[in-house]
Coordinates of C-alpha atoms in Angstrom, one line a residue:
X1 CA 0.0 0.0 0.0
X2 CA 2.7 2.5 1.0
X3 CA 4.7 1.7 -2.2
X4 CA 1.6 2.5 -4.3
X5 CA 1.1 5.9 -2.5
X6 CA 4.9 6.5 -3.0
X7 CA 4.7 6.0 -6.8
X8 CA 1.5 8.1 -6.9
X9 CA 3.2 10.9 -4.9
X10 CA 6.2 11.0 -7.1
X11 CA 4.0 11.2 -10.2
X12 CA 2.0 14.1 -8.7
X13 CA 5.2 16.0 -7.9
X14 CA 6.4 15.6 -11.5
X15 CA 3.0 16.7 -12.9
X16 CA 3.1 19.7 -10.5
X17 CA 6.4 20.8 -11.9
X18 CA 5.3 20.8 -15.5
X19 CA 1.9 22.4 -14.8
X20 CA 1.7 24.6 -11.7
X21 CA 5.4 25.3 -11.6
X22 CA 5.4 26.7 -15.1
X23 CA 2.3 28.8 -14.4
X24 CA 3.9 30.3 -11.3
X25 CA 7.1 31.1 -13.3
X26 CA 4.9 32.9 -15.9
X27 CA 3.0 34.8 -13.3
X28 CA 6.3 36.0 -11.8
X29 CA 7.4 37.2 -15.2
X30 CA 10.6 35.1 -15.5
X31 CA 12.4 36.7 -18.4
X32 CA 15.8 35.7 -19.8
X33 CA 16.1 39.2 -21.3
X34 CA 16.9 40.5 -17.9
X35 CA 20.6 40.3 -16.8
X36 CA 21.0 38.6 -13.4
X37 CA 23.0 40.1 -10.5
X38 CA 25.6 37.3 -11.0
X39 CA 26.6 39.3 -14.2
X40 CA 25.6 42.9 -13.4
X41 CA 27.4 43.0 -10.0
X42 CA 30.1 40.5 -10.7
X43 CA 31.2 42.2 -13.9
X44 CA 30.7 45.8 -12.6
X45 CA 34.2 47.5 -12.4
X46 CA 33.0 49.7 -9.5
X47 CA 31.5 46.8 -7.5
X48 CA 34.6 44.7 -8.3
X49 CA 36.5 46.9 -5.8
X50 CA 34.5 45.3 -3.0
X51 CA 36.3 42.0 -2.1
X52 CA 33.1 40.3 -1.0
X53 CA 31.9 40.4 -4.6
X54 CA 34.8 38.1 -5.6
X55 CA 33.8 35.7 -2.8
X56 CA 30.0 35.7 -3.1
X57 CA 29.0 36.6 -6.7
X58 CA 29.8 34.2 -9.6
X59 CA 27.5 33.0 -12.4
X60 CA 27.2 29.2 -12.2
X61 CA 26.1 26.7 -14.8
X62 CA 22.5 25.5 -14.2
X63 CA 23.7 22.0 -13.2
X64 CA 26.3 23.3 -10.8
X65 CA 23.8 25.8 -9.3
X66 CA 21.1 23.1 -8.9
X67 CA 23.7 21.0 -7.1
X68 CA 24.5 23.8 -4.7
X69 CA 20.9 24.8 -4.1
X70 CA 19.5 21.2 -3.6
X71 CA 22.5 20.2 -1.4
X72 CA 22.0 23.3 0.7
X73 CA 18.2 22.9 1.3
X74 CA 18.2 19.1 1.6
X75 CA 19.4 18.9 5.2
X76 CA 18.0 16.8 8.0
X77 CA 14.5 18.3 7.7
X78 CA 13.1 16.1 4.8
X79 CA 14.5 13.0 6.6
X80 CA 13.9 13.7 10.3
X81 CA 10.5 15.5 9.9
X82 CA 8.6 12.8 8.0
X83 CA 10.0 10.0 10.2
X84 CA 9.1 11.8 13.5
X85 CA 5.6 12.8 12.2
X86 CA 4.8 9.4 10.7
X87 CA 5.6 7.7 14.0
X88 CA 3.2 10.0 15.7
X89 CA 0.3 10.4 13.3
X90 CA 0.7 7.6 10.7
X91 CA 2.2 7.8 7.2
X92 CA -0.9 8.9 5.2
X93 CA -1.3 12.4 6.6
X94 CA 2.5 12.9 6.1
X95 CA 2.4 11.7 2.5
X96 CA -0.5 14.0 1.7
X97 CA 1.2 17.1 3.2
X98 CA 4.5 16.4 1.5
X99 CA 2.9 16.3 -2.0
X100 CA 0.4 19.1 -1.6
X101 CA 2.7 21.3 0.4
X102 CA 5.6 20.9 -2.1
X103 CA 3.5 21.8 -5.1
X104 CA 1.3 24.5 -3.8
X105 CA 3.3 26.1 -1.0
X106 CA 7.0 25.1 -0.8
X107 CA 7.8 25.3 -4.5
X108 CA 5.9 28.6 -4.9
X109 CA 7.7 30.1 -1.9
X110 CA 11.2 29.1 -3.1
X111 CA 10.7 30.2 -6.7
X112 CA 9.0 33.5 -5.7
X113 CA 11.8 34.3 -3.2
X114 CA 14.5 33.6 -5.7
X115 CA 12.9 35.7 -8.4
X116 CA 12.2 38.6 -6.0
X117 CA 15.9 38.5 -4.9
X118 CA 17.2 38.5 -8.4
X119 CA 15.0 41.4 -9.3
X120 CA 16.4 43.3 -6.3
X121 CA 20.2 42.9 -7.0
X122 CA 20.4 39.5 -5.2
X123 CA 19.4 41.0 -1.9
X124 CA 18.2 38.7 0.8
X125 CA 14.5 38.6 1.8
X126 CA 15.5 40.5 4.9
X127 CA 17.1 43.2 2.9
X128 CA 14.2 43.4 0.4
X129 CA 11.9 44.0 3.4
X130 CA 13.8 47.2 4.1
X131 CA 12.2 48.8 1.0
X132 CA 8.7 48.2 2.2
X133 CA 8.8 48.1 6.0
X134 CA 9.6 50.8 8.6
X135 CA 13.1 50.8 10.0
X136 CA 11.8 48.9 13.0
X137 CA 10.0 46.3 10.9
X138 CA 13.1 45.8 8.9
X139 CA 15.3 45.3 12.0
X140 CA 12.8 42.9 13.5
X141 CA 12.7 40.9 10.2
X142 CA 16.5 40.6 10.2
X143 CA 16.6 39.6 13.9
X144 CA 14.0 36.8 13.2
X145 CA 16.0 35.5 10.3
X146 CA 19.3 35.6 12.3
X147 CA 17.7 33.6 15.1
X148 CA 16.4 31.1 12.7
X149 CA 19.8 30.6 11.2
X150 CA 21.3 30.0 14.7
X151 CA 18.7 27.3 15.3
X152 CA 19.4 25.6 12.0
X153 CA 23.1 25.7 12.8
X154 CA 22.6 24.1 16.2
X155 CA 20.4 21.3 14.9
X156 CA 22.5 20.4 12.0
X157 CA 25.8 20.8 13.8
X158 CA 24.6 18.4 16.5
X159 CA 23.2 15.9 14.0
X160 CA 26.4 15.9 11.9
X161 CA 28.5 15.4 15.0
X162 CA 26.3 12.5 16.1
X163 CA 26.5 10.9 12.6
X164 CA 30.3 11.1 12.6
X165 CA 30.5 9.7 16.2
X166 CA 28.3 6.7 15.3
X167 CA 30.2 6.0 12.0
X168 CA 33.9 6.7 11.7
X169 CA 33.7 5.4 8.1
X170 CA 31.2 8.2 7.2
X171 CA 33.5 10.8 8.8
X172 CA 36.4 9.5 6.7
X173 CA 34.4 9.5 3.5
X174 CA 33.2 13.1 4.2
X175 CA 36.8 14.4 4.7
X176 CA 37.8 12.7 1.4
X177 CA 34.9 14.2 -0.4
X178 CA 35.7 17.8 0.8
X179 CA 39.4 17.4 -0.3
X180 CA 38.2 16.1 -3.7
X181 CA 35.8 19.1 -4.1
X182 CA 38.6 21.6 -3.5
X183 CA 40.9 19.9 -6.1
X184 CA 37.9 19.7 -8.5
X185 CA 37.2 23.4 -8.1
X186 CA 40.8 24.5 -8.7
X187 CA 41.1 22.3 -11.8
X188 CA 37.8 23.3 -13.4
X189 CA 37.7 27.0 -12.5
X190 CA 41.3 28.0 -12.5
X191 CA 43.0 25.4 -14.7
X192 CA 40.3 25.2 -17.4
X193 CA 39.5 21.5 -17.0
X194 CA 36.2 20.9 -18.9
X195 CA 33.3 20.2 -16.6
X196 CA 32.4 17.0 -18.3
X197 CA 35.9 15.6 -18.0
X198 CA 36.1 16.7 -14.3
X199 CA 32.8 15.0 -13.6
X200 CA 34.0 11.7 -15.3
X201 CA 37.1 11.7 -13.2
X202 CA 35.9 13.0 -9.8
X203 CA 32.4 11.6 -9.5
X204 CA 33.6 7.9 -9.4
X205 CA 36.2 9.0 -6.8
X206 CA 33.5 10.4 -4.6
X207 CA 31.6 7.1 -4.7
X208 CA 34.9 5.2 -4.2
X209 CA 35.3 7.2 -1.1
X210 CA 32.3 5.4 0.4
X211 CA 34.2 2.1 0.3
X212 CA 37.5 3.7 1.3
X213 CA 35.9 5.4 4.3
X214 CA 34.7 2.0 5.6
X215 CA 38.2 0.7 5.4
X216 CA 39.8 3.7 7.1
X217 CA 37.3 4.9 9.8
X218 CA 38.2 8.0 11.8
X219 CA 37.6 7.3 15.5
X220 CA 38.8 10.1 17.9
X221 CA 38.7 7.5 20.8
X222 CA 41.7 5.8 19.2
X223 CA 43.6 9.0 20.0
X224 CA 42.5 8.9 23.6
X225 CA 39.7 11.5 23.2
X226 CA 37.0 10.5 25.6
X227 CA 34.1 12.6 24.2
X228 CA 34.3 12.2 20.4
X229 CA 31.1 14.2 19.9
X230 CA 32.9 17.3 21.3
X231 CA 35.9 16.6 19.1
X232 CA 33.6 16.5 16.0
X233 CA 31.8 19.7 17.2
X234 CA 35.1 21.6 17.2
X235 CA 36.2 20.2 13.8
X236 CA 32.8 21.0 12.2
X237 CA 32.8 24.5 13.7
X238 CA 36.3 25.1 12.3
X239 CA 35.2 23.7 8.9
X240 CA 32.1 26.0 8.8
X241 CA 34.3 29.0 9.6
X242 CA 36.7 28.3 6.8
X243 CA 34.0 27.3 4.3
X244 CA 32.0 30.5 5.0
X245 CA 34.9 32.9 4.2
X246 CA 36.3 31.1 1.1
X247 CA 35.3 32.2 -2.4
X248 CA 32.3 30.3 -3.6
X249 CA 34.1 28.8 -6.6
X250 CA 36.8 27.2 -4.4
X251 CA 34.6 25.0 -2.1
X252 CA 30.9 25.8 -2.2
X253 CA 30.2 25.4 -5.9
X254 CA 32.4 22.3 -6.6
X255 CA 31.5 20.6 -3.3
X256 CA 27.8 21.0 -3.9
X257 CA 28.1 20.0 -7.5
X258 CA 29.9 16.7 -6.6
X259 CA 27.5 16.1 -3.7
X260 CA 24.6 16.4 -6.0
X261 CA 25.7 13.1 -7.6
X262 CA 25.6 11.5 -4.2
X263 CA 22.2 12.9 -3.5
X264 CA 20.9 11.8 -6.9
X265 CA 22.4 8.4 -6.4
X266 CA 20.5 8.2 -3.1
X267 CA 17.3 9.3 -4.7
X268 CA 17.6 6.9 -7.7
X269 CA 18.7 4.0 -5.4
X270 CA 15.8 4.7 -3.1
X271 CA 13.3 4.9 -6.0
X272 CA 14.6 1.8 -7.7
X273 CA 14.9 -0.2 -4.5
X274 CA 11.3 0.7 -3.4
X275 CA 9.9 -0.4 -6.7
X276 CA 12.0 -3.5 -6.9
X277 CA 11.1 -4.5 -3.4
X278 CA 7.4 -3.8 -3.9
X279 CA 7.3 -6.0 -7.0
X280 CA 9.2 -8.8 -5.4
X281 CA 7.6 -8.6 -2.0
X282 CA 11.0 -8.1 -0.5
X283 CA 10.2 -5.1 1.6
X284 CA 8.1 -6.2 4.6
X285 CA 6.4 -3.5 6.6
X286 CA 7.2 -2.8 10.2
X287 CA 3.5 -2.3 10.8
X288 CA 3.4 1.5 11.0
X289 CA -0.3 2.4 10.5
X290 CA -1.6 4.7 7.7
X291 CA -3.5 6.7 10.3
X292 CA -2.2 7.0 13.8
X293 CA -3.2 9.1 16.8
X294 CA -4.7 12.5 16.4
X295 CA -2.5 13.7 19.2
X296 CA 1.0 12.9 20.3
X297 CA 2.3 13.5 23.9
X298 CA 5.5 15.0 22.6
X299 CA 4.3 16.9 19.5
X300 CA 0.7 17.8 20.4
X301 CA -2.4 17.7 18.2
X302 CA -2.2 16.6 14.5
X303 CA -3.4 20.1 13.6
X304 CA -1.1 22.2 13.6
X305 CA 1.8 19.9 14.7
X306 CA 1.9 18.1 11.3
X307 CA 2.7 21.3 9.4
X308 CA 5.6 22.3 11.5
X309 CA 7.1 18.8 12.1
X310 CA 7.3 18.0 8.4
X311 CA 9.1 21.2 7.5
X312 CA 11.7 20.9 4.7
X313 CA 10.0 18.1 3.0
X314 CA 6.9 20.2 2.1
X315 CA 7.8 23.9 2.9
X316 CA 10.7 25.6 4.6
X317 CA 11.6 29.1 5.4
X318 CA 15.3 28.2 5.3
X319 CA 14.9 27.6 1.6
X320 CA 14.0 31.3 1.1
X321 CA 17.3 32.3 2.8
X322 CA 19.3 30.0 0.5
X323 CA 17.4 31.1 -2.6
X324 CA 17.8 34.8 -1.8
X325 CA 21.2 34.4 -0.2
X326 CA 23.7 32.3 -2.1
X327 CA 21.6 31.0 -5.1
X328 CA 20.5 34.4 -6.3
X329 CA 24.1 35.6 -6.4
X330 CA 25.0 32.7 -8.8
X331 CA 22.0 32.5 -11.1
X332 CA 23.2 32.7 -14.7
X333 CA 19.8 33.2 -16.4
X334 CA 16.3 33.8 -15.0
X335 CA 15.0 30.7 -16.7
X336 CA 17.2 28.6 -14.5
X337 CA 15.1 29.7 -11.5
X338 CA 12.3 27.3 -12.2
X339 CA 14.3 24.1 -12.2
X340 CA 16.7 25.3 -9.5
X341 CA 14.1 26.6 -7.0
X342 CA 10.8 25.0 -7.8
X343 CA 12.4 21.8 -9.1
X344 CA 14.7 21.6 -6.1
X345 CA 11.8 21.8 -3.7
X346 CA 9.9 19.1 -5.4
X347 CA 12.9 16.8 -5.5
X348 CA 13.2 17.4 -1.8
X349 CA 9.6 16.2 -1.6
X350 CA 10.7 13.0 -3.3
X351 CA 13.5 12.6 -0.6
X352 CA 10.9 13.1 2.1
X353 CA 8.7 10.4 0.6
X354 CA 11.7 8.0 0.5
X355 CA 12.3 8.8 4.2
X356 CA 8.7 8.1 4.9
X357 CA 8.9 4.6 3.2
X358 CA 12.1 4.0 5.2
X359 CA 10.3 4.4 8.6
X360 CA 7.3 2.3 7.4
X361 CA 9.8 -0.4 6.4
X362 CA 12.2 -0.2 9.4
X363 CA 10.0 1.2 12.2
X364 CA 11.2 3.6 14.7
X365 CA 12.7 1.3 17.4
X366 CA 13.7 4.3 19.4
X367 CA 16.5 5.1 17.0
X368 CA 17.5 8.5 15.6
X369 CA 16.0 9.5 12.2
X370 CA 19.4 9.5 10.4
X371 CA 19.9 5.8 11.5
X372 CA 16.4 4.8 10.5
X373 CA 16.9 6.4 7.1
X374 CA 20.3 4.7 6.5
X375 CA 18.8 1.3 7.5
X376 CA 16.0 1.9 5.0
X377 CA 18.5 2.7 2.3
X378 CA 20.3 -0.5 3.1
X379 CA 17.1 -2.4 2.6
X380 CA 16.3 -0.5 -0.6
X381 CA 19.7 -1.2 -2.2
X382 CA 19.6 -4.7 -0.8
X383 CA 16.5 -5.3 -2.9
X384 CA 18.7 -4.4 -5.9
X385 CA 21.2 -7.0 -5.0
X386 CA 23.7 -4.8 -3.3
X387 CA 25.3 -5.4 0.2
X388 CA 22.8 -3.9 2.7
X389 CA 25.6 -2.9 5.1
X390 CA 27.3 -0.9 2.3
X391 CA 23.9 0.5 1.3
X392 CA 23.4 1.7 4.9
X393 CA 26.8 3.3 4.9
X394 CA 25.9 5.0 1.6
X395 CA 22.7 6.3 3.2
X396 CA 24.6 7.7 6.2
X397 CA 27.1 9.4 3.9
X398 CA 24.3 10.9 1.9
X399 CA 22.7 12.2 5.2
X400 CA 26.0 13.7 6.3
X401 CA 26.4 15.3 2.9
X402 CA 23.0 16.9 3.3
X403 CA 24.0 18.1 6.8
X404 CA 27.4 19.5 5.9
X405 CA 26.3 21.5 2.9
X406 CA 23.4 23.0 4.7
X407 CA 25.5 23.7 7.8
X408 CA 28.2 25.8 6.1
X409 CA 25.7 27.5 3.7
X410 CA 23.7 28.5 6.9
X411 CA 26.9 29.9 8.4
X412 CA 27.6 32.0 5.2
X413 CA 24.0 33.2 5.3
X414 CA 24.3 34.1 9.0
X415 CA 27.4 36.1 8.1
X416 CA 25.4 38.1 5.4
X417 CA 22.6 38.9 7.9
X418 CA 25.1 39.9 10.7
X419 CA 26.9 42.2 8.3
X420 CA 23.6 43.8 7.3
X421 CA 22.5 44.2 10.9
X422 CA 25.8 45.8 12.0
X423 CA 26.7 47.5 8.7
X424 CA 30.1 45.8 8.9
X425 CA 32.1 46.2 5.7
X426 CA 35.7 45.5 4.6
X427 CA 38.0 42.5 4.5
X428 CA 37.8 41.7 8.2
X429 CA 34.0 41.8 8.3
X430 CA 33.8 38.3 6.9
X431 CA 35.9 36.8 9.7
X432 CA 34.2 38.7 12.5
X433 CA 30.7 38.1 11.3
X434 CA 31.4 34.4 10.8
X435 CA 33.0 34.1 14.2
X436 CA 30.1 35.7 16.0
X437 CA 27.5 33.6 14.0
X438 CA 29.2 30.4 15.2
X439 CA 29.8 31.5 18.8
X440 CA 26.2 30.8 20.0
X441 CA 25.8 27.4 18.4
X442 CA 29.3 26.5 19.8
X443 CA 28.2 27.2 23.3
X444 CA 24.9 25.5 22.8
X445 CA 26.3 22.1 21.6
X446 CA 28.9 22.1 24.4
X447 CA 26.3 22.5 27.2
X448 CA 24.9 19.1 28.4
X449 CA 21.1 18.8 28.4
X450 CA 19.0 16.3 30.3
X451 CA 15.3 15.3 30.0
X452 CA 12.7 15.3 32.8
X453 CA 14.1 12.0 34.1
X454 CA 17.6 13.5 34.3
X455 CA 19.0 11.4 31.4
X456 CA 21.3 13.1 28.8
X457 CA 19.5 14.2 25.7
X458 CA 20.9 15.6 22.4
X459 CA 20.7 19.3 21.9
X460 CA 18.9 18.9 18.5
X461 CA 16.1 17.0 20.2
X462 CA 15.6 19.9 22.6
X463 CA 15.5 22.5 19.8
X464 CA 13.6 20.5 17.2
X465 CA 10.0 21.6 18.2
X466 CA 10.7 25.3 18.1
X467 CA 13.1 24.8 15.2
X468 CA 10.3 23.4 13.0
X469 CA 7.8 26.2 14.0
X470 CA 10.4 28.9 13.5
X471 CA 11.4 27.5 10.2
X472 CA 7.9 27.4 8.9
X473 CA 7.0 30.8 10.3
X474 CA 10.0 32.3 8.5
X475 CA 8.6 30.9 5.3
X476 CA 5.3 32.7 6.0
X477 CA 7.1 36.0 6.8
X478 CA 9.2 35.6 3.6
X479 CA 6.0 35.2 1.6
X480 CA 4.7 38.4 3.3
X481 CA 7.7 40.3 1.9
X482 CA 7.1 38.7 -1.6
X483 CA 3.4 39.8 -1.4
X484 CA 4.6 43.4 -0.8
X485 CA 7.0 43.2 -3.7
X486 CA 4.3 41.8 -6.1
X487 CA 1.8 44.4 -4.9
X488 CA 4.3 47.1 -5.6
X489 CA 4.9 45.8 -9.1
X490 CA 1.2 45.4 -9.7
X491 CA 1.4 41.7 -10.4
X492 CA -1.1 39.0 -9.4
X493 CA -0.4 37.7 -6.0
X494 CA -3.1 35.4 -4.8
X495 CA -1.0 32.3 -5.4
X496 CA 1.6 33.7 -2.9
X497 CA -0.9 35.3 -0.5
X498 CA -2.9 32.1 0.1
X499 CA 0.1 30.0 1.2
X500 CA 1.4 32.9 3.2
X501 CA -1.8 33.2 5.3
X502 CA -1.9 29.4 5.8
X503 CA 1.7 29.1 7.0
X504 CA 1.6 32.2 9.3
X505 CA -1.6 31.0 11.0
X506 CA -0.4 27.4 11.4
X507 CA 2.9 28.4 12.9
X508 CA 1.7 31.1 15.2
X509 CA -0.9 28.6 16.4
X510 CA 1.9 26.1 17.1
X511 CA 4.1 28.5 18.8
X512 CA 1.3 29.6 21.0
X513 CA 0.6 26.0 22.0
X514 CA 4.3 25.6 22.9
X515 CA 4.2 28.6 25.2
X516 CA 1.2 27.3 27.0
X517 CA 2.1 23.6 27.2
X518 CA 4.1 22.2 30.1
X519 CA 5.4 19.3 28.1
X520 CA 8.1 21.4 26.5
X521 CA 11.4 22.4 28.1
X522 CA 11.6 25.9 29.6
X523 CA 14.1 27.0 27.0
X524 CA 11.7 26.0 24.2
X525 CA 8.8 27.8 25.7
X526 CA 10.8 31.0 26.2
X527 CA 12.2 30.9 22.7
X528 CA 8.6 30.2 21.3
X529 CA 7.4 33.3 23.2
X530 CA 10.2 35.5 21.9
X531 CA 9.7 34.3 18.3
X532 CA 5.9 34.7 18.5
X533 CA 6.3 38.3 19.6
X534 CA 8.8 39.0 16.9
X535 CA 6.6 37.4 14.2
X536 CA 3.5 39.3 15.4
X537 CA 5.4 42.6 15.3
X538 CA 6.7 41.9 11.8
X539 CA 3.2 40.9 10.6
X540 CA 1.8 44.2 12.0
X541 CA 4.4 46.1 10.1
X542 CA 3.5 44.3 6.9
X543 CA -0.2 45.1 7.4
X544 CA 0.7 48.8 7.8
X545 CA 2.8 48.6 4.6
X546 CA -0.1 47.0 2.7
X547 CA -2.3 49.9 3.7
X548 CA 0.1 52.4 2.0
X549 CA -0.6 53.5 -1.6
X550 CA 0.6 51.0 -4.3
X551 CA 3.8 51.9 -6.1
X552 CA 4.3 51.5 -9.8
X553 CA 6.7 49.9 -12.2
X554 CA 9.9 51.8 -12.7
X555 CA 11.5 50.1 -15.6
X556 CA 14.1 47.5 -14.7
X557 CA 13.5 46.1 -11.2
X558 CA 17.2 45.7 -10.5
X559 CA 18.1 49.2 -11.6
X560 CA 19.9 48.0 -14.7
X561 CA 18.8 48.3 -18.4
X562 CA 17.2 45.4 -20.0
X563 CA 19.1 43.3 -22.5
X564 CA 18.0 43.0 -26.1

């Protein structure tokens, strides 16, 4: 039964791309005649004097940019969210939300955010809000975005550290893959190696690294380090710092391009394994029901908990930060926005469906979502005749790739926002802003947390409830900014306004329930209250802006002449 729904869900996502996705692109006025900021700013002699332009602006080929965007947005969310929600509410509500949310809300949000950013000189959603909101509203919006980025960093840092601690082979493979990415970037960008030839040479090496990592596992305990998770936290924080300040061509673009092959391999392997297993009867179910309880003691009621637990697999505010942060600065042509943003969201929906089938197959067993997903991948690839243990290692490496790429992209985005908040400029701003952005997550993951029974608990599990709500609320607030932009340009906006109202209402409802409920930790309830107040204040500012007279078209939206 679940395999049938999986096939149907994938088919609906593909249909949604070629129908609704193309409609949304047309309504947004996607136009290749407009030069993108990756060209107008990167090639501007005056702007070229700013060193940050060299580090952040660079037109990328569509395949390379898709790899970056998809790798950045596909973090733990589309894996952990569906697994957690399915265990609580059953797999059917989760499957419906993944498909409908991706097509009608998540894809629209991602595409609209990217187009709005490109039309505003690749400014972030927070910076775009400055044009329409009061100075106070603008500051509140940036503060909300910055807090969200800190949450994302904490969750993904802790999950990555946990993955490396559990599997030294995955840690070794990840290190090899990063080294390969740097060499690939230098050869392709600086030495003129054709992309196709580099791909033929380096992609097999990345996959070979899966096997090599299992032969040479990295275990800090062998060096006498008693707490390997702390060791990995420090290593990952150092990596994020370096990755955030390096030029995008040196690590971010080549790493994400190569990682996309891992992610595509994971998706294709999952798809083929599920189909093969369903046809052969080799995928026995763990008995997870289609419909579970309407209320969970940890998550709360199905409505609204479902819509904030399954975040990145259906809709995610973090996606808008990636789209309007790093992706907009690398978009070569406006037509690439549809496959990169809308297509990337729908492909993440496919990943969420694969995670859903994994938990139906494996069950929860009290394990972490990353482990459940890797075990599911082992079963899927086993149905294709491959070694299940190697398949599970491949699944874990794919998860760690999702986490790593999102983690350092999040750090870079946090640096952007901090620089905007403080008006820091100059060569040293990158280092100071990055250091400050990583300081709070560093403290958070080093502090031991315990549950109500006094047992140690991972920081990501403490943060997850408020992380999901914050992430979704950021998506709603980003859509509010897009609504203001579309209204100012006198374009139709109902297809953005409807998802906006839905997401803001669901997430404020959820945050309010967290504040009032005693089942959540005190830190979660305090954070939920602060974020609710920030969100309400921003919403009020947006309503005030909507009551102002409508502006008009002023020629080119990015301030540059049209081509052709």
